[in-house]
Coordinates of C-alpha atoms (C1' of nucleotides) in Angstrom, one line a residue:
Chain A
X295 CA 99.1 168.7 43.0
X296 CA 97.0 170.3 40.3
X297 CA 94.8 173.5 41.3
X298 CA 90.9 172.5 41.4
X299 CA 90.4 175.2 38.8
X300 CA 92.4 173.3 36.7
X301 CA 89.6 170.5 36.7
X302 CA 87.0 173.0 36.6
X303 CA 88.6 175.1 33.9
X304 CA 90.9 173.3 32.0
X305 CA 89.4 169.7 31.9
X306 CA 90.4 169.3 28.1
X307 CA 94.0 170.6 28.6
X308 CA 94.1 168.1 31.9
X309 CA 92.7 165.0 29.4
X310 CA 94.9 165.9 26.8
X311 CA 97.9 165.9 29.4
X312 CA 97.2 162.8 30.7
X313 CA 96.4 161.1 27.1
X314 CA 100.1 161.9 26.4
X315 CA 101.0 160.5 29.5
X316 CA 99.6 157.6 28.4
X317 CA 97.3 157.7 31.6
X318 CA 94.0 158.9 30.4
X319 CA 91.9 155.7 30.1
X320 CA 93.4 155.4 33.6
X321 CA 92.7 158.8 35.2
X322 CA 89.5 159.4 33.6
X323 CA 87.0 158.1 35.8
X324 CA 89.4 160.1 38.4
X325 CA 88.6 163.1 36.9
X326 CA 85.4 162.7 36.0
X327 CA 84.4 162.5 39.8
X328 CA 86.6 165.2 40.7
X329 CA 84.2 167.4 38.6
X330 CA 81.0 166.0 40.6
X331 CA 82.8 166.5 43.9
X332 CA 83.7 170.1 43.0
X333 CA 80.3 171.1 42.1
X334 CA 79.2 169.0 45.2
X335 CA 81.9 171.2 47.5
X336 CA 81.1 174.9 46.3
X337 CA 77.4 174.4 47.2
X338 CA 77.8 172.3 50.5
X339 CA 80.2 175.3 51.1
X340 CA 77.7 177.8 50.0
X341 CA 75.1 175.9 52.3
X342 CA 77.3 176.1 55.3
X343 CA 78.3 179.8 54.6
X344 CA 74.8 180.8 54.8
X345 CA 74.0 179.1 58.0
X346 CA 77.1 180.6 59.2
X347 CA 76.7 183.8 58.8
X348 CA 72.9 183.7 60.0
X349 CA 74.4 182.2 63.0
X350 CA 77.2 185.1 63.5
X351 CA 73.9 187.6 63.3
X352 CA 71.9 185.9 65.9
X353 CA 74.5 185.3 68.3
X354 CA 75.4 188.8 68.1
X355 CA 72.0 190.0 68.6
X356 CA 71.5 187.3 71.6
X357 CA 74.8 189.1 72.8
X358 CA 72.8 192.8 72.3
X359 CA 69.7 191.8 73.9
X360 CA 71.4 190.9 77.0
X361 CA 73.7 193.7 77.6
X362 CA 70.2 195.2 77.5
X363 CA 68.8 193.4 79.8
X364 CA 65.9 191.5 77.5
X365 CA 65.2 187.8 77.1
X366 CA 67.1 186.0 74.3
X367 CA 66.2 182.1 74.7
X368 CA 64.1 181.9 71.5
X369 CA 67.1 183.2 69.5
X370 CA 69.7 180.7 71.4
X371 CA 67.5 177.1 70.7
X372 CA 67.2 178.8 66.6
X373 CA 70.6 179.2 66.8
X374 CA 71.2 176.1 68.4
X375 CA 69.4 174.6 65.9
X376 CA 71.4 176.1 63.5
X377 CA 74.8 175.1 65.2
X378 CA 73.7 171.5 64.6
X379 CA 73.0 171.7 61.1
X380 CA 76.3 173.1 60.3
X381 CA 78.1 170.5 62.4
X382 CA 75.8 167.9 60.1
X383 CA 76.6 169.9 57.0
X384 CA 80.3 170.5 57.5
X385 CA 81.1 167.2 58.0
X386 CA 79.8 166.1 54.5
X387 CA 81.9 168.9 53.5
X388 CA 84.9 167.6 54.7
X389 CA 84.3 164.2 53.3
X390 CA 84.0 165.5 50.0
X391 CA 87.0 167.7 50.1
X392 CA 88.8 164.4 51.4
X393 CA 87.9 162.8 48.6
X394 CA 88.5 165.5 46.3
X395 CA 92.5 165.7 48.2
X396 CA 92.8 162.0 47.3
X397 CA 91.7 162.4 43.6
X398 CA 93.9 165.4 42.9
X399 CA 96.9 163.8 44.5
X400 CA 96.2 161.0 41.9
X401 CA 96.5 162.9 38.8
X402 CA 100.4 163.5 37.6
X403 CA 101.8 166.8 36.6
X404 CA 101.2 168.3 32.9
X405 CA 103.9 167.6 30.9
X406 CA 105.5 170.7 28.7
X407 CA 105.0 171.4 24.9
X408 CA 108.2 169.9 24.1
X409 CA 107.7 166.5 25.9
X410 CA 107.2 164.2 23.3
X411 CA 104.1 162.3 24.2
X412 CA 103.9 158.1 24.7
X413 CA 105.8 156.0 26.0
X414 CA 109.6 155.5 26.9
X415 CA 110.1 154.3 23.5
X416 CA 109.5 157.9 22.8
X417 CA 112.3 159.0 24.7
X418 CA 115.0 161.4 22.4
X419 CA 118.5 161.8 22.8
X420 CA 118.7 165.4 22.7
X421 CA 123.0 165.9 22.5
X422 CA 126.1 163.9 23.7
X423 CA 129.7 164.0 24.7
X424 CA 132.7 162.5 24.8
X425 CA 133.3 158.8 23.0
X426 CA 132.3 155.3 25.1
X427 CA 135.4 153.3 25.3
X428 CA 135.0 150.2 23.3
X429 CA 133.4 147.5 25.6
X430 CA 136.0 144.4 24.7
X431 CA 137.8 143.5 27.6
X432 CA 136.6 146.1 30.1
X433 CA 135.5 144.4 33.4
X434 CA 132.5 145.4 35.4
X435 CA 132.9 147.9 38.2
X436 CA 132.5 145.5 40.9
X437 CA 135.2 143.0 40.2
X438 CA 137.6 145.7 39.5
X439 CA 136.5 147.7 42.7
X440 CA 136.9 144.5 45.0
X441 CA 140.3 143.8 43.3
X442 CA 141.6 146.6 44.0
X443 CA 140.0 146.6 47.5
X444 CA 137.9 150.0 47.2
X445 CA 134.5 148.9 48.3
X446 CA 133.6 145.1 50.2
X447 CA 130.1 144.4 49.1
X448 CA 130.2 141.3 51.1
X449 CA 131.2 142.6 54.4
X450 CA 128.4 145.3 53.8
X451 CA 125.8 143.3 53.4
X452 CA 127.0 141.4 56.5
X453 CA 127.0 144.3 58.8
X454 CA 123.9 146.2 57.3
X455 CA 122.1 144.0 54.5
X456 CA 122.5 143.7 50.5
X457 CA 122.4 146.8 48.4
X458 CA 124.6 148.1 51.8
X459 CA 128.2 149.2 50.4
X460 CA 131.2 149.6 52.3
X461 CA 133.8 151.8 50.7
X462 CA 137.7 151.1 52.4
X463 CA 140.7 152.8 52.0
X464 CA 141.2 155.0 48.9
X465 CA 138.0 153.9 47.5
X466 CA 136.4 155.9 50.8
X467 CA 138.6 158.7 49.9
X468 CA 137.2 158.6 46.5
X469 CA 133.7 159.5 48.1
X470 CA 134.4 162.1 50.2
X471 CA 136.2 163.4 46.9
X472 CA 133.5 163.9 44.7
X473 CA 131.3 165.2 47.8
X474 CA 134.2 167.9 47.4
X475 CA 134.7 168.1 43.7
X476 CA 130.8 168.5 43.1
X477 CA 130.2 171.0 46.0
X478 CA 133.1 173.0 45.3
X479 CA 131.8 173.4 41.4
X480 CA 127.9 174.4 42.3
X481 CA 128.7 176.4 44.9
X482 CA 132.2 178.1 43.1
X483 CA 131.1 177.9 39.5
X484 CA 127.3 177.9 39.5
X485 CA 126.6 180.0 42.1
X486 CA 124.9 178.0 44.9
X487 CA 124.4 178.4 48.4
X488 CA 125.6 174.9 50.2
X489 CA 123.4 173.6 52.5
X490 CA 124.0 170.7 54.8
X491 CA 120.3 169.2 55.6
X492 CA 118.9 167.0 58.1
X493 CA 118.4 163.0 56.6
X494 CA 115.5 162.6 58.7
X495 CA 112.5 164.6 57.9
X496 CA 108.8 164.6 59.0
X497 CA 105.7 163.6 57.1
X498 CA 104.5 167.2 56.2
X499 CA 107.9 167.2 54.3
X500 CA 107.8 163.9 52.5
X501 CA 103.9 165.1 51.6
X502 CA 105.3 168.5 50.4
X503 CA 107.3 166.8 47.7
X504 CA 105.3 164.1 46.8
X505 CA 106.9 161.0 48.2
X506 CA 104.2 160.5 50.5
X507 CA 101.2 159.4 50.3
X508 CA 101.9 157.3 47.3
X509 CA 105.2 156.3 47.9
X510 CA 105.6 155.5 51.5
X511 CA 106.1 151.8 50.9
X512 CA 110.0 153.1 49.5
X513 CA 110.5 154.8 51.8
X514 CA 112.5 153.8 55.4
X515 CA 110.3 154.8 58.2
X516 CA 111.6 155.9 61.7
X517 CA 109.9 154.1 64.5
X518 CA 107.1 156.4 65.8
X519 CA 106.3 156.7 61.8
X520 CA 106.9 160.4 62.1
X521 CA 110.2 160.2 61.2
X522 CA 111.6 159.3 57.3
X523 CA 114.8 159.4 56.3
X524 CA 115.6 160.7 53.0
X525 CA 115.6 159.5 49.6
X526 CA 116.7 162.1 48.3
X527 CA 118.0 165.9 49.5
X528 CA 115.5 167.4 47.5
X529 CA 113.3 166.5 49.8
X530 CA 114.7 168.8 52.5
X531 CA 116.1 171.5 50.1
X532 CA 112.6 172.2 48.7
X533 CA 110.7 171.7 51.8
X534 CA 113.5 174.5 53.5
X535 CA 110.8 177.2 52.3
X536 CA 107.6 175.5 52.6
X537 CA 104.6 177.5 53.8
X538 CA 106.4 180.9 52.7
X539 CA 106.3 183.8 51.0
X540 CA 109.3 185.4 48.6
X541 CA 110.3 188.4 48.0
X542 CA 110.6 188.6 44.1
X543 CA 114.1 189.5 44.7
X544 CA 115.1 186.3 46.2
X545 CA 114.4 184.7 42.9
X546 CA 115.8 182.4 41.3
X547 CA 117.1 181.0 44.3
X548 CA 119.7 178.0 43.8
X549 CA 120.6 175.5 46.7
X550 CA 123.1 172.4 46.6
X551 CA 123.2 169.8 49.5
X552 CA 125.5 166.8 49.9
X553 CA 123.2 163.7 51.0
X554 CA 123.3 160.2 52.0
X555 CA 119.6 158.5 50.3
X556 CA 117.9 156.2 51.7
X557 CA 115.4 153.8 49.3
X558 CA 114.0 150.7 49.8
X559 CA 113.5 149.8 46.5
X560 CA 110.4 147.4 47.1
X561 CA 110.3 145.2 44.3
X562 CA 113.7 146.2 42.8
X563 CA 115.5 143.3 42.3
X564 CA 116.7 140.6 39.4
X565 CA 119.7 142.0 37.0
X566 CA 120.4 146.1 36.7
X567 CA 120.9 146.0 40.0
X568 CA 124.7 143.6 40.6
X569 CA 127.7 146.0 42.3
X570 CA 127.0 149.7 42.8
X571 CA 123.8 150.0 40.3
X572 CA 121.4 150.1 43.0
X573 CA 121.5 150.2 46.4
X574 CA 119.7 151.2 49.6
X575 CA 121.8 153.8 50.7
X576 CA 123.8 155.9 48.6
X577 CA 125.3 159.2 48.2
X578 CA 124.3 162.3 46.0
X579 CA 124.9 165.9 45.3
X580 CA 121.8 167.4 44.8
X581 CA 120.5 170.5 43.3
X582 CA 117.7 172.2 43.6
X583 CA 116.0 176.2 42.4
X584 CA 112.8 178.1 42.6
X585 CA 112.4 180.4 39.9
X586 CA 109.4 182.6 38.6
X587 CA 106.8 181.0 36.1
X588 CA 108.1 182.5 33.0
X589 CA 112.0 181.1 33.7
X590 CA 111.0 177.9 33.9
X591 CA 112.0 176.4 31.0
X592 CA 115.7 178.0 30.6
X593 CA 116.3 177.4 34.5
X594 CA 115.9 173.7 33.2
X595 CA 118.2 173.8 30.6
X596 CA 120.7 176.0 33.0
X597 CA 120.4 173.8 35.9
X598 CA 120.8 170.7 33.7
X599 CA 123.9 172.3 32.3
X600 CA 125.3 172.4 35.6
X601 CA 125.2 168.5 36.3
X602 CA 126.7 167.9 32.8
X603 CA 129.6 169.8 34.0
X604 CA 130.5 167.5 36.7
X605 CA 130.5 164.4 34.3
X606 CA 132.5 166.7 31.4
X607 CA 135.4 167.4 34.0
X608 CA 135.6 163.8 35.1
X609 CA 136.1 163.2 31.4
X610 CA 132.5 160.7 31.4
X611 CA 131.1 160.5 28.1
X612 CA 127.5 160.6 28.3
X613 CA 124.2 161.5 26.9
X614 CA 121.3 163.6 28.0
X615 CA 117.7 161.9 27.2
X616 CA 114.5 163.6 26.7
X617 CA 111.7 161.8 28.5
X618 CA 108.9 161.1 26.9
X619 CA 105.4 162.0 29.0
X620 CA 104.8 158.6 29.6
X621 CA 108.1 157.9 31.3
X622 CA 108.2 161.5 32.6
X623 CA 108.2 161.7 36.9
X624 CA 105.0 161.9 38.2
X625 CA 105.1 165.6 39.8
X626 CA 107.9 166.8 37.1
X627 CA 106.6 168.8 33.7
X628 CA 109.5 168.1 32.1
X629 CA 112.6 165.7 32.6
X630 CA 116.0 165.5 31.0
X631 CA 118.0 162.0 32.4
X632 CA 122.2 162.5 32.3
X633 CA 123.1 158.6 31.5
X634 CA 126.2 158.0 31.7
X635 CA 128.0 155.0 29.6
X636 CA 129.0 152.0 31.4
X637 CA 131.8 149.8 29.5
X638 CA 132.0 146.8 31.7
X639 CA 127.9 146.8 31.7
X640 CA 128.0 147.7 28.4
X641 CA 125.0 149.6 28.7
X642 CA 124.1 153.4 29.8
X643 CA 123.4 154.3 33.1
X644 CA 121.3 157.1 34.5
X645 CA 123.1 159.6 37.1
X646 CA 121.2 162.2 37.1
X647 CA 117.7 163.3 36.3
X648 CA 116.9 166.6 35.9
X649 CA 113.3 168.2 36.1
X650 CA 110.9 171.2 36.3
X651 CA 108.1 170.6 38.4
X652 CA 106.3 173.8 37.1
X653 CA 104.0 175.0 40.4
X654 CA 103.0 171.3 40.9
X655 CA 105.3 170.9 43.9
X656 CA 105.2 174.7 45.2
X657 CA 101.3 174.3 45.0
X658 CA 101.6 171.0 47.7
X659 CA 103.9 172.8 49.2
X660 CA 103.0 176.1 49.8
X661 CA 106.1 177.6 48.3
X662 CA 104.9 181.3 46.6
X663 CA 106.5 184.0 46.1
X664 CA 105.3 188.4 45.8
X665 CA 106.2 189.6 41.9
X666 CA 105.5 193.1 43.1
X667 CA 104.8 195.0 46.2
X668 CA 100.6 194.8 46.9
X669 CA 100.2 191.7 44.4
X670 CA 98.8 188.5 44.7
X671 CA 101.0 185.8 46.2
X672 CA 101.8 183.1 42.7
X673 CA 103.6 180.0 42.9
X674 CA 107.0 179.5 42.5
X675 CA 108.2 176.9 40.1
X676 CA 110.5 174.5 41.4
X677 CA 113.4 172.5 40.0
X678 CA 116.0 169.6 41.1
X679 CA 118.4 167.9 39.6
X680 CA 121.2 165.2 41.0
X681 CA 124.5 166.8 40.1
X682 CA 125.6 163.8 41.0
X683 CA 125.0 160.4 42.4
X684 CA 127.7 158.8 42.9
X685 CA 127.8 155.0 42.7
X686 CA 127.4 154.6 39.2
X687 CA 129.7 157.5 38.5
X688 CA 132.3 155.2 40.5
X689 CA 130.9 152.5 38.4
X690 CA 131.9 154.7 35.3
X691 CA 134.9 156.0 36.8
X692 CA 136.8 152.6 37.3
X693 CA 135.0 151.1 33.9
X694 CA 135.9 153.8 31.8
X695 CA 139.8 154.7 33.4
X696 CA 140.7 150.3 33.6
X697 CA 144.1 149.8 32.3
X698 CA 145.2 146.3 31.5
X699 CA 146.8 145.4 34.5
X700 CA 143.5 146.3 36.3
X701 CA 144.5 149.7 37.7
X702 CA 142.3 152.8 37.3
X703 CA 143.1 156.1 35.6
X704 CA 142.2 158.6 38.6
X705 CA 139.9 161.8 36.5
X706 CA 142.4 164.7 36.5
X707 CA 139.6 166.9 38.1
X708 CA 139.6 164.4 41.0
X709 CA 143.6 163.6 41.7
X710 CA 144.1 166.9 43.8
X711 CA 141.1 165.8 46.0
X712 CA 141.9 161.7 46.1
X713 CA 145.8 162.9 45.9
X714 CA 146.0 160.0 43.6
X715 CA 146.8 159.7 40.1
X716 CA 145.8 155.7 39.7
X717 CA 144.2 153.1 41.5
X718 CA 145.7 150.1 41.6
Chain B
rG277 C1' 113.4 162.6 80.1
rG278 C1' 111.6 166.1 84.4
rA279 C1' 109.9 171.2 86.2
rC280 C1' 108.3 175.9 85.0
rA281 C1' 107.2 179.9 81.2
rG282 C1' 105.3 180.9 76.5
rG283 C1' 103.4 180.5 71.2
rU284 C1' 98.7 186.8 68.3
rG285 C1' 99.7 189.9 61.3
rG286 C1' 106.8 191.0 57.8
rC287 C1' 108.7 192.3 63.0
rC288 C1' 107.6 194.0 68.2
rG289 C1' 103.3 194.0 71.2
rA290 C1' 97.9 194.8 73.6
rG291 C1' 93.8 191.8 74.1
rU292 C1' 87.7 192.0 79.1
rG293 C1' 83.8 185.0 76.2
rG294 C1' 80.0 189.2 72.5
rU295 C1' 79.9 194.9 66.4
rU296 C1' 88.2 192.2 67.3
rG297 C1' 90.6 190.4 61.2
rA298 C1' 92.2 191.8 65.8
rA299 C1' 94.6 198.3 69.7
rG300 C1' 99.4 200.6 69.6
rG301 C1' 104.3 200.8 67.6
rC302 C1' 108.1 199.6 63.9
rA303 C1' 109.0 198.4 58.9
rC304 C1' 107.0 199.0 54.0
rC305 C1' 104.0 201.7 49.9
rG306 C1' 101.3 206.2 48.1
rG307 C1' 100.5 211.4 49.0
rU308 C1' 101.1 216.6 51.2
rC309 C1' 105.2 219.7 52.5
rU310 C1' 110.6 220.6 50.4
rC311 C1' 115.3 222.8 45.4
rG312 C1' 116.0 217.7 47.3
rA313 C1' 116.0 214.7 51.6
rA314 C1' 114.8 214.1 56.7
rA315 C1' 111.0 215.2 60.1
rA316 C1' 105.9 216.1 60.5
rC317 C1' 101.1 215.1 58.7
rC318 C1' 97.2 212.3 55.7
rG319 C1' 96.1 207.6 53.5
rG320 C1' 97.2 202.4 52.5
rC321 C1' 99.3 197.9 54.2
rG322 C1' 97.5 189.5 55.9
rU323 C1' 96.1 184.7 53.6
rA324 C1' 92.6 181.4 51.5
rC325 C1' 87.9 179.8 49.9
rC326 C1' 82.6 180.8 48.1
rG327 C1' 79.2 184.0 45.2
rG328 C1' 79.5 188.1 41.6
rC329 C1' 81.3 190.7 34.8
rA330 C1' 82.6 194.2 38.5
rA331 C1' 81.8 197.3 42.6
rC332 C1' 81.3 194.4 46.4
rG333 C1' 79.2 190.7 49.8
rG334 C1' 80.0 186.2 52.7
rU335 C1' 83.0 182.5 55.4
rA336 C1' 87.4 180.8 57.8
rC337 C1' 92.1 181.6 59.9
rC338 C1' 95.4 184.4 66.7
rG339 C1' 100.9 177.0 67.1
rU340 C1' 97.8 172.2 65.5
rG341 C1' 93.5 169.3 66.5
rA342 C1' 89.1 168.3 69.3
rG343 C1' 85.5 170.1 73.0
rU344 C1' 82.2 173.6 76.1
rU345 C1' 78.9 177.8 74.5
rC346 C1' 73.6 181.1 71.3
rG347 C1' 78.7 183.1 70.5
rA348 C1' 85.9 181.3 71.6
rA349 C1' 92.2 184.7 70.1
rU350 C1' 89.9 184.7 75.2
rC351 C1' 87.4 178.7 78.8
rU352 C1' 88.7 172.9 78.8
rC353 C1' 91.6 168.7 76.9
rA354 C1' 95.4 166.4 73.8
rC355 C1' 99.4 167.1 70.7
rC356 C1' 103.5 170.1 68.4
rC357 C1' 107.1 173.8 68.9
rU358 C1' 110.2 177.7 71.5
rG359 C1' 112.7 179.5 75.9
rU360 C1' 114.8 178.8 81.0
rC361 C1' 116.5 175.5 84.8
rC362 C1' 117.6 170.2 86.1
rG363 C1' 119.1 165.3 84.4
rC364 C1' 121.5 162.5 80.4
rC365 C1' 124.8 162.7 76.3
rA366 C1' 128.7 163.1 71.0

RNA sequence: GGACAGGUGGCCGAGUGGUUGAAGGCACCGGUCUCGAAAACCGGCGUACCGGCAACGGUACCGUGAGUUCGAAUCUCACCCUGUCCGCCA
């Protein structure tokens, strides 16, 4: 969510954000009534405010009067009177500031300077590593994972629905191993706390990272609809702090979590989506920081460096994308994506997307931190980044490590934790 | 799930329907004193919004929301959360 003063103040910079977004012929007439309803709001409020305090000084002066003993029912029926024109003039207050909720919560983050603005087509391959095996004869993941028995994609859409995967045997194990390998590098390496979150959060959560309201047909909703569960662990790690105030010293602060995520995907279906490329509910190692304004930009590249680590020592080649405004999140500022290449697809598959959110997220959520003792409270700015998700680095894994007689090439990073060396 | 008890500033804790944004204490910051420190003493010490160049003024906030009242931290109702006991349970 963008500051008000930002519509007030800095309605060009706003316009010019969203014209690289791609989004200004959309947004404008959002904008344009967000600056009537924010002159409408400061002088409703300064109407109310007057009343209001002319009402605090009669009361108190019917409350004087009768401690002395005199007669005070003039004052009351004025101040009655008064009572009901605030009750008349603060509900048309809150129907503006509704309004004016909705239309901020329409308007996407800023992008950075170094987003290159338009569309995906825009989108730059900034550096990449390691070589893509040749795609001749390589079969796709999900025959070579049901050959060899490591996930049943059949049986799991049986007992759950499709885009439901059960993983058997040493294709389980392979799971819990990356949980292992990636939480053991963040938190060993990288220097993050682990935390192990809840999958169900509440509304006030979902709001305070932006999946709700816009989102909430994706999500999976609990029952009594106060209850979500997770489609991502960002959505818990960045809430964990919501409604606080840092100490300075606290910052940057860097958390990983292990997650299950749960999407619906409405909409999502047709081709990209056969085997392990996308499913309900899947598995992720997620990072996530706060840092101070000014570190926002080199936290980025930091905390993107981290989840390229993961794919360098499971020997992945892949390359890291600049998004373009356009294709950009809608609360991040600035986004790189970690696609990984997929041999038996023949085609590059995202695994991680990594983002600075500037202060739009900390603003929704309340998330501020002290720079120094007897200053203003500022916004932290917040990051996240999957470091990884796994089904597509299984994907990659048995695409990429296939051997002609259809065993896999375990990652040497991984064997300790599968205590494997090949699939077969 | 049931029965009680309770939710006040960073923390502890007082609070009578009316000059209470809120006593007191702790913590913290600045100062005096000291060679230095401690102690003592003096002062400061919440957040947000509106107006104002500023000084400053105004408004709101005592779990959340609604209500009663001229006026609510204080009274009423609903909800949320915490604690204790009971029941159930991995």
């Amino acid at each position: 969510m963008h500051d008000l003063k930002m519509v007030r103040d800095q309605a060009a910079a706003l316009r010019d954000g969203m014209r690289r977004r791609g989004m200004l012929d959309q947004l404008e007439p959002v904008i344009a009534r967000l600056e009537l309803l924010d002159r409408d709001r400061r002088l409703a409020i300064q109407a109310v405010e007057e009343r209001k305090a002319a009402r605090n000084a009669a009361s108190q002066e019917v409350g004087r009067r009768k401690k002395a003993g005199e007669d005070a029912t003039d004052l009351q029926a004025q101040t009655r009177a008064l009572g009901e024109e605030i009750a008349r003039l603060e509900t048309e207050l809150q129907e503006t500031e509704g309004a004016l909720q909705k239309g901020l919560y329409e308007i996407p983050n800023i992008t950075l300077p170094a987003v290159p603005a338009g569309d995906e087509a825009q989108n730059t391959v900034v550096r990449s590593w390691g070589t893509p095996r040749a795609v001749d004869g390589v079969k796709p993941h999900w025959e070579v994972g049901e050959a060899l028995g490591l996930f049943d994609l059949a049986r799991g859409a049986k007992i759950s629905g499709s885009g439901f995967i059960v993983y058997r045997g040493a294709g389980a194990r392979l799971v819990r191993s990356l949980m292992n390998l990636m939480l053991d590098l963040h938190t060993r390496d990288h220097g993050y706390e682990e935390v192990w979150v809840p999958v169900v959060v509440n509304r006030a959560s979902m709001t305070g990272t932006g999946q709700l309201p816009k989102f909430e047909d994706d999500m999976y909703v609990l029952g009594d609809e106060q209850g979500f569960l997770i489609p991502t662990a960002e959505v818990p790690l960045t809430n964990l702090h919501r409604e606080e105030i840092l100490d300075a010293s606290q910052l940057p602060m860097a958390m990983c979590a292990y997650s299950p995520c749960f999407r619906r995907e409405a909409g999502a279906a047709g081709k990209d989506t056969r085997g392990l490329l996308r499913v309900h509910e899947f598995d992720k190692v997620e990072l996530v920081r706060y840092c101070r304004p000014e570190d926002g930009a080199a936290q980025l590249e930091l905390l993107t460096g981290h989840a390229e680590q993961v794919l360098q020592l499971l020997g992945l080649p892949y390359r890291v994308v600049l998004l373009a405004a356009g294709d950009t999140g809608f609360s991040s500022a600035m986004t790189y994506d970690l696609e990984v290449f997929s041999p038996g697809v023949g085609k590059w598959l995202e695994v991680s997307s990594c983002s600075v959110f500037t202060d739009y997220q900390a603003r929704r959520a309340g998330i501020r931190f002290r720079a120094e003792k007897g200053e203003k409270p500022q916004f932290v700015y917040t990051l996240n980044g999957s470091a990884l998700a796994f089904p597509r680095v299984i994907a990659a894994i048995l695409e990429h490590g296939q051997q002609a007689d259809g065993s896999v090439i375990v990652p040497e990073a991984l064997r300790r934790y599968v205590g494997l060396d090949v699939l077969r």
